[in-house]
Structures are given as structure tokens and as C-alpha cells.
Amino acid sequence: MDVIQAIKERRSINFFEAGKEISDDQIRELLAIANLSPSSFNLQPWRVVVVKNPERKKVLRQCAFNQPKAEEASAVLIMIADPKGVEENMGRMLDSWQALGYMKPEMRETYKGMAQNLYGAENSLKRKIFAVKNTSLFAMSIMIAAMGLGLETHPMDGFGEECIKKEFNIPADKIIPMLIAVGHLKSGVTLLPRAFRRDLSEFVRFE
Ligand SMILES: Cc1cc2nc3c(=O)[nH]c(=O)nc-3n(C[C@H](O)[C@H](O)[C@H](O)COP(=O)(O)O)c2cc1C
């Protein structure tokens, strides 16, 4: 499937074929493709908990305001934005830039300083925005890549973040921008046509 077709055909499907398995390898393939997403300073401040176990999906459903798709999808990805991604990944990122010739060794400290300035202190709002922004791009790549692998998705932010953190042992400083249900459309279900999109003239300005 080409990328334009994937974007045009992607839908948030409400009805998943319950009980249909996706292998761990297929989930890994999906995440590895999406892991090529761009990120600020290439810092990749995301983590994912893949929930496949039926009992764990039941728990997730309860945290997700009882939305059936949280249980019926083959897997539900808990998308985690990590504000500490700057500190955690900066060293390896600079090593790679250095090794590949993107920068000279003497530029390391300059780049570190630039990132600290751009993305703020560990607990700042700036840093949370940095983490959520990049994790959301990663999430969109997952949804598009899924189409190419013959999988359907549904993003969700209808959930209690504290509930998920508690039940799935996610540290308090992380942010959960969304869940992504992944699986196959329930057989016999036809989706309603795609709902309205605003006209470009409402939100686009050329200068
Ligand atoms: C971040 C995000 C969170 C969403 N959360 C929910 C949700 O909790 N429950 C739900 O039924 N749909 C949710 N949706 C799906 C939207 O309603 C859906 O994307 C929108 O209606 C457009 O439909 P389409 O994706 O089929 O084009 C969410 C979408 C996004 C991007």
C-alpha cells in the first residue's frame, strides 16, 4: 500500500475482531518501522507498553472508561512520553552523530546546551510538550505503518491516566498521550463513512 492510500484509508475502527491474535514479532515489526519517525534532536522520548494478555486488557478497559475496543483489539499500545528522554538519550545520540560524521567531537557540549535550552528543565512544561509532541508523531507513524502491514488501529485518549500508571507500573513523571488499539476489523462490520473534515480555507494561510 502506498503512503497516500494508507493516509486516505486509515480509520479509527471501533469494532475489532476479538480473540484474533497478532504475534509479538508483528508488533515488533510495526514498532520498528514507526521507530524511524523524526524526533527533536533525534532524542526519541517515547516508550511503549504492549498489552496483549486478555486479563491485562480487561484491566486496561476499566481504565479506559470501559471502551470495548481496549479489550477487543488484538493489542493495545500504551504510548508513553518520557520528559527525561533528553538526559537518557542525548549521549548515545551524540555518539552516533559523531561516528557518522554529522558533527565534530568538540561540538558535543554545544549541542547539549542547545537541547537543554530548547527543551527546558526536566520538570518544566516545555519538557512535557517536547515529550508529548515527539511521542505523538511516533504514534501517527504507528497508525500509518499499521495500514501497510494489513492492521487497523484506533487511538484513544478516553482513559484515566492515573489508573493506567498505577495498574501498569508506569512512573509518575511520564505522560500518556494516548492508547492505540491495534487489530483487525470485526467481520461483518461496515464502518460509517468518514466524518466531516474542515475546509482548508478555514485553517490554512499562505504568506
Ligand atoms: C489523540 C486521539 C484520541 C482519541 N480518543 C478516542 C477515544 O478515546 N475514543 C474514541 O472512540 N475515539 C477516539 N479518537 C478517535 C477520533 O474520534 C477519530 O480519530 C475521529 O473521529 C476521526 O475519525 P477517523 O480517525 O476514522 O478519521 C481519538 C483520536 C485521537 C487522535
mmCIF file of C-alpha atoms and ligand atoms in Angstrom:
data_model
loop_
_atom_site.group_PDB
_atom_site.id
_atom_site.type_symbol
_atom_site.label_atom_id
_atom_site.label_comp_id
_atom_site.label_asym_id
_atom_site.label_seq_id
_atom_site.Cartn_x
_atom_site.Cartn_y
_atom_site.Cartn_z
ATOM 1 C CA MET A 1 0.000 0.000 0.000
ATOM 2 C CA ASP A 2 1.428 3.384 -0.870
ATOM 3 C CA VAL A 3 1.571 6.125 1.705
ATOM 4 C CA ILE A 4 -1.165 8.319 0.193
ATOM 5 C CA GLN A 5 -3.532 5.372 0.094
ATOM 6 C CA ALA A 6 -2.638 4.478 3.704
ATOM 7 C CA ILE A 7 -3.459 8.002 4.887
ATOM 8 C CA LYS A 8 -6.689 8.072 2.904
ATOM 9 C CA GLU A 9 -7.851 4.659 4.058
ATOM 10 C CA ARG A 10 -6.838 4.788 7.721
ATOM 11 C CA ARG A 11 -9.834 4.952 10.023
ATOM 12 C CA SER A 12 -10.329 4.743 13.741
ATOM 13 C CA ILE A 13 -12.142 1.456 13.737
ATOM 14 C CA ASN A 14 -14.464 0.964 16.664
ATOM 15 C CA PHE A 15 -15.056 -2.735 16.211
ATOM 16 C CA PHE A 16 -12.186 -5.193 16.446
ATOM 17 C CA GLU A 17 -12.264 -8.922 15.811
ATOM 18 C CA ALA A 18 -11.999 -10.065 19.444
ATOM 19 C CA GLY A 19 -9.775 -13.070 20.034
ATOM 20 C CA LYS A 20 -7.735 -12.541 16.867
ATOM 21 C CA GLU A 21 -4.040 -12.708 17.747
ATOM 22 C CA ILE A 22 -1.196 -10.589 16.434
ATOM 23 C CA SER A 23 2.220 -12.099 17.084
ATOM 24 C CA ASP A 24 4.831 -10.318 19.170
ATOM 25 C CA ASP A 25 7.032 -10.325 16.060
ATOM 26 C CA GLN A 26 4.407 -8.463 14.065
ATOM 27 C CA ILE A 27 4.059 -5.860 16.811
ATOM 28 C CA ARG A 28 7.846 -5.534 16.891
ATOM 29 C CA GLU A 29 7.902 -5.102 13.114
ATOM 30 C CA LEU A 30 5.267 -2.371 13.366
ATOM 31 C CA LEU A 31 7.101 -0.551 16.146
ATOM 32 C CA ALA A 32 10.482 -0.871 14.417
ATOM 33 C CA ILE A 33 9.088 0.794 11.291
ATOM 34 C CA ALA A 34 7.473 3.595 13.305
ATOM 35 C CA ASN A 35 10.679 3.985 15.303
ATOM 36 C CA LEU A 36 12.131 5.631 12.186
ATOM 37 C CA SER A 37 9.916 8.651 12.929
ATOM 38 C CA PRO A 38 11.631 12.007 13.214
ATOM 39 C CA SER A 39 12.142 13.472 16.686
ATOM 40 C CA SER A 40 13.524 16.661 18.178
ATOM 41 C CA PHE A 41 17.333 16.341 18.147
ATOM 42 C CA ASN A 42 16.673 12.681 17.335
ATOM 43 C CA LEU A 43 16.028 12.149 21.063
ATOM 44 C CA GLN A 44 13.154 9.643 20.641
ATOM 45 C CA PRO A 45 11.498 10.313 24.027
ATOM 46 C CA TRP A 46 8.934 7.523 23.824
ATOM 47 C CA ARG A 47 8.215 4.190 25.418
ATOM 48 C CA VAL A 48 5.500 1.660 24.724
ATOM 49 C CA VAL A 49 3.778 -0.957 26.842
ATOM 50 C CA VAL A 50 2.175 -3.575 24.578
ATOM 51 C CA VAL A 51 -0.880 -5.058 26.256
ATOM 52 C CA LYS A 52 -1.912 -8.391 24.699
ATOM 53 C CA ASN A 53 -2.802 -10.580 27.629
ATOM 54 C CA PRO A 54 -6.627 -10.890 27.856
ATOM 55 C CA GLU A 55 -6.686 -10.310 31.608
ATOM 56 C CA ARG A 56 -4.466 -7.243 31.320
ATOM 57 C CA LYS A 57 -6.634 -5.876 28.509
ATOM 58 C CA LYS A 58 -9.645 -6.196 30.837
ATOM 59 C CA VAL A 59 -7.809 -4.035 33.354
ATOM 60 C CA LEU A 60 -6.933 -1.549 30.626
ATOM 61 C CA ARG A 61 -10.560 -1.415 29.515
ATOM 62 C CA GLN A 62 -11.591 -0.442 33.032
ATOM 63 C CA CYS A 63 -9.026 2.386 32.992
ATOM 64 C CA ALA A 64 -10.295 3.404 29.533
ATOM 65 C CA PHE A 65 -13.824 4.202 30.710
ATOM 66 C CA ASN A 66 -14.974 0.737 29.715
ATOM 67 C CA GLN A 67 -14.371 1.274 25.977
ATOM 68 C CA PRO A 68 -14.811 -2.240 24.485
ATOM 69 C CA LYS A 69 -12.027 -1.741 21.921
ATOM 70 C CA ALA A 70 -9.496 -1.560 24.753
ATOM 71 C CA GLU A 71 -10.292 -5.221 25.397
ATOM 72 C CA GLU A 72 -11.354 -6.458 21.960
ATOM 73 C CA ALA A 73 -8.345 -5.241 19.944
ATOM 74 C CA SER A 74 -5.574 -7.798 19.496
ATOM 75 C CA ALA A 75 -3.133 -5.475 21.248
ATOM 76 C CA VAL A 76 -3.340 -2.094 22.890
ATOM 77 C CA LEU A 77 -0.272 0.095 22.934
ATOM 78 C CA ILE A 78 0.175 2.378 25.908
ATOM 79 C CA MET A 79 2.070 5.287 24.384
ATOM 80 C CA ILE A 80 4.381 6.859 26.953
ATOM 81 C CA ALA A 81 6.068 10.236 26.565
ATOM 82 C CA ASP A 82 9.252 10.498 28.598
ATOM 83 C CA PRO A 83 10.282 14.025 29.611
ATOM 84 C CA LYS A 84 13.647 12.582 30.702
ATOM 85 C CA GLY A 85 14.322 11.395 27.144
ATOM 86 C CA VAL A 86 16.754 14.296 26.751
ATOM 87 C CA GLU A 87 19.075 13.076 29.508
ATOM 88 C CA GLU A 88 18.557 9.401 28.712
ATOM 89 C CA ASN A 89 19.283 9.518 25.006
ATOM 90 C CA MET A 90 21.487 12.552 24.400
ATOM 91 C CA GLY A 91 24.796 10.721 24.952
ATOM 92 C CA ARG A 92 24.046 7.882 22.519
ATOM 93 C CA MET A 93 22.563 10.269 20.037
ATOM 94 C CA LEU A 94 25.682 12.437 20.016
ATOM 95 C CA ASP A 95 27.908 9.309 19.807
ATOM 96 C CA SER A 96 26.036 8.349 16.649
ATOM 97 C CA TRP A 97 26.242 11.835 15.138
ATOM 98 C CA GLN A 98 29.959 11.869 15.894
ATOM 99 C CA ALA A 99 30.603 8.382 14.497
ATOM 100 C CA LEU A 100 28.648 9.120 11.317
ATOM 101 C CA GLY A 101 30.345 12.447 10.707
ATOM 102 C CA TYR A 102 27.335 14.693 11.448
ATOM 103 C CA MET A 103 29.457 16.715 13.903
ATOM 104 C CA LYS A 104 32.954 17.113 15.249
ATOM 105 C CA PRO A 105 33.688 15.915 18.834
ATOM 106 C CA GLU A 106 34.263 19.495 20.023
ATOM 107 C CA MET A 107 30.610 20.307 19.217
ATOM 108 C CA ARG A 108 29.203 17.877 21.810
ATOM 109 C CA GLU A 109 28.831 20.378 24.627
ATOM 110 C CA THR A 110 27.368 22.999 22.286
ATOM 111 C CA TYR A 111 24.686 20.576 21.123
ATOM 112 C CA LYS A 112 23.925 19.511 24.694
ATOM 113 C CA GLY A 113 23.474 23.144 25.669
ATOM 114 C CA MET A 114 21.219 23.789 22.689
ATOM 115 C CA ALA A 115 18.942 20.888 23.590
ATOM 116 C CA GLN A 116 18.751 21.948 27.243
ATOM 117 C CA ASN A 117 17.779 25.462 26.141
ATOM 118 C CA LEU A 118 15.199 24.301 23.640
ATOM 119 C CA TYR A 119 13.528 21.673 25.798
ATOM 120 C CA GLY A 120 13.828 23.260 29.247
ATOM 121 C CA ALA A 121 14.350 21.803 32.712
ATOM 122 C CA GLU A 122 13.303 18.229 33.482
ATOM 123 C CA ASN A 123 10.030 19.159 35.181
ATOM 124 C CA SER A 124 9.071 22.112 33.006
ATOM 125 C CA LEU A 125 6.018 22.457 30.777
ATOM 126 C CA LYS A 126 8.389 22.917 27.841
ATOM 127 C CA ARG A 127 9.837 19.498 28.539
ATOM 128 C CA LYS A 128 6.409 17.865 28.764
ATOM 129 C CA ILE A 129 5.444 19.424 25.439
ATOM 130 C CA PHE A 130 8.690 18.138 23.915
ATOM 131 C CA ALA A 131 7.929 14.601 25.087
ATOM 132 C CA VAL A 132 4.271 14.581 24.030
ATOM 133 C CA LYS A 133 4.969 16.214 20.657
ATOM 134 C CA ASN A 134 7.514 13.601 19.669
ATOM 135 C CA THR A 135 5.581 10.646 21.041
ATOM 136 C CA SER A 136 2.522 11.782 19.105
ATOM 137 C CA LEU A 137 4.499 11.803 15.849
ATOM 138 C CA PHE A 138 5.671 8.291 16.679
ATOM 139 C CA ALA A 139 2.032 7.331 17.327
ATOM 140 C CA MET A 140 0.917 8.649 13.945
ATOM 141 C CA SER A 141 3.659 6.648 12.238
ATOM 142 C CA ILE A 142 2.395 3.540 14.022
ATOM 143 C CA MET A 143 -1.107 4.124 12.672
ATOM 144 C CA ILE A 144 0.102 4.646 9.099
ATOM 145 C CA ALA A 145 2.595 1.770 9.209
ATOM 146 C CA ALA A 146 -0.152 -0.497 10.550
ATOM 147 C CA MET A 147 -2.097 0.068 7.327
ATOM 148 C CA GLY A 148 0.891 -1.149 5.332
ATOM 149 C CA LEU A 149 1.003 -4.314 7.448
ATOM 150 C CA GLY A 150 -2.705 -5.017 6.980
ATOM 151 C CA LEU A 151 -3.625 -3.924 10.502
ATOM 152 C CA GLU A 152 -6.226 -1.464 11.729
ATOM 153 C CA THR A 153 -5.908 0.934 14.655
ATOM 154 C CA HIS A 154 -7.838 3.206 16.952
ATOM 155 C CA PRO A 155 -6.222 5.979 19.014
ATOM 156 C CA MET A 156 -7.782 6.733 22.403
ATOM 157 C CA ASP A 157 -7.353 9.453 24.973
ATOM 158 C CA GLY A 158 -10.509 8.490 26.807
ATOM 159 C CA PHE A 159 -8.817 6.955 29.857
ATOM 160 C CA GLY A 160 -7.729 7.780 33.379
ATOM 161 C CA GLU A 161 -4.011 8.419 33.230
ATOM 162 C CA GLU A 162 -3.519 7.757 36.941
ATOM 163 C CA CYS A 163 -5.382 4.460 36.658
ATOM 164 C CA ILE A 164 -3.134 3.268 33.821
ATOM 165 C CA LYS A 165 0.007 4.420 35.597
ATOM 166 C CA LYS A 166 -0.986 2.548 38.724
ATOM 167 C CA GLU A 167 -2.120 -0.669 37.017
ATOM 168 C CA PHE A 168 0.754 -0.844 34.537
ATOM 169 C CA ASN A 169 3.537 0.360 36.781
ATOM 170 C CA ILE A 170 4.380 3.500 34.819
ATOM 171 C CA PRO A 171 6.401 6.120 36.744
ATOM 172 C CA ALA A 172 4.599 9.305 37.789
ATOM 173 C CA ASP A 173 6.848 11.622 35.763
ATOM 174 C CA LYS A 174 5.846 10.030 32.429
ATOM 175 C CA ILE A 175 2.897 11.218 30.320
ATOM 176 C CA ILE A 176 0.469 9.002 28.410
ATOM 177 C CA PRO A 177 -0.718 10.978 25.355
ATOM 178 C CA MET A 178 -2.847 8.133 24.030
ATOM 179 C CA LEU A 179 -3.510 4.439 23.729
ATOM 180 C CA ILE A 180 -3.536 2.807 20.297
ATOM 181 C CA ALA A 181 -5.712 -0.248 19.799
ATOM 182 C CA VAL A 182 -4.317 -2.495 17.047
ATOM 183 C CA GLY A 183 -6.008 -5.408 15.335
ATOM 184 C CA HIS A 184 -8.445 -6.379 12.604
ATOM 185 C CA LEU A 185 -11.892 -5.069 11.752
ATOM 186 C CA LYS A 186 -14.622 -7.313 13.108
ATOM 187 C CA SER A 187 -16.036 -9.361 10.270
ATOM 188 C CA GLY A 188 -19.421 -8.254 9.014
ATOM 189 C CA VAL A 189 -18.944 -4.701 10.243
ATOM 190 C CA THR A 190 -19.083 -1.832 7.780
ATOM 191 C CA LEU A 191 -17.768 1.473 9.051
ATOM 192 C CA LEU A 192 -19.861 4.577 8.661
ATOM 193 C CA PRO A 193 -18.383 6.988 6.123
ATOM 194 C CA ARG A 194 -15.609 9.217 7.401
ATOM 195 C CA ALA A 195 -16.999 12.218 9.281
ATOM 196 C CA PHE A 196 -16.510 15.857 8.299
ATOM 197 C CA ARG A 197 -13.169 17.483 7.810
ATOM 198 C CA ARG A 198 -12.859 21.262 7.834
ATOM 199 C CA ASP A 199 -12.225 23.016 4.578
ATOM 200 C CA LEU A 200 -8.607 24.082 4.138
ATOM 201 C CA SER A 201 -9.731 27.702 3.743
ATOM 202 C CA GLU A 202 -10.704 27.688 7.452
ATOM 203 C CA PHE A 203 -7.264 26.906 8.778
ATOM 204 C CA VAL A 204 -4.623 27.449 6.098
ATOM 205 C CA ARG A 205 -2.926 30.724 5.367
ATOM 206 C CA PHE A 206 -0.288 31.239 2.682
ATOM 207 C CA GLU A 207 2.211 34.045 3.089
HETATM 208 C C1 LIG B 1 -5.469 11.523 20.337
HETATM 209 C C2 LIG B 1 -6.782 10.900 19.956
HETATM 210 C C3 LIG B 1 -7.591 10.397 20.943
HETATM 211 C C4 LIG B 1 -8.801 9.777 20.625
HETATM 212 N N1 LIG B 1 -9.535 9.202 21.621
HETATM 213 C C5 LIG B 1 -10.638 8.492 21.307
HETATM 214 C C6 LIG B 1 -11.329 7.763 22.326
HETATM 215 O O1 LIG B 1 -10.931 7.720 23.494
HETATM 216 N N2 LIG B 1 -12.438 7.080 21.961
HETATM 217 C C7 LIG B 1 -12.894 7.060 20.680
HETATM 218 O O2 LIG B 1 -13.908 6.419 20.430
HETATM 219 N N3 LIG B 1 -12.229 7.714 19.705
HETATM 220 C C8 LIG B 1 -11.112 8.418 19.978
HETATM 221 N N4 LIG B 1 -10.398 9.037 18.983
HETATM 222 C C9 LIG B 1 -10.789 8.836 17.566
HETATM 223 C C10 LIG B 1 -11.393 10.058 16.937
HETATM 224 O O3 LIG B 1 -12.709 10.236 17.351
HETATM 225 C C11 LIG B 1 -11.280 9.887 15.411
HETATM 226 O O4 LIG B 1 -9.923 9.915 15.042
HETATM 227 C C12 LIG B 1 -12.026 10.976 14.670
HETATM 228 O O5 LIG B 1 -13.396 10.903 14.933
HETATM 229 C C13 LIG B 1 -11.808 10.882 13.166
HETATM 230 O O6 LIG B 1 -12.157 9.604 12.685
HETATM 231 P P1 LIG B 1 -11.154 8.745 11.783
HETATM 232 O O7 LIG B 1 -9.928 8.522 12.635
HETATM 233 O O8 LIG B 1 -11.870 7.469 11.471
HETATM 234 O O9 LIG B 1 -10.834 9.551 10.571
HETATM 235 C C14 LIG B 1 -9.204 9.688 19.273
HETATM 236 C C15 LIG B 1 -8.387 10.224 18.274
HETATM 237 C C16 LIG B 1 -7.184 10.804 18.608
HETATM 238 C C17 LIG B 1 -6.279 11.312 17.508
#
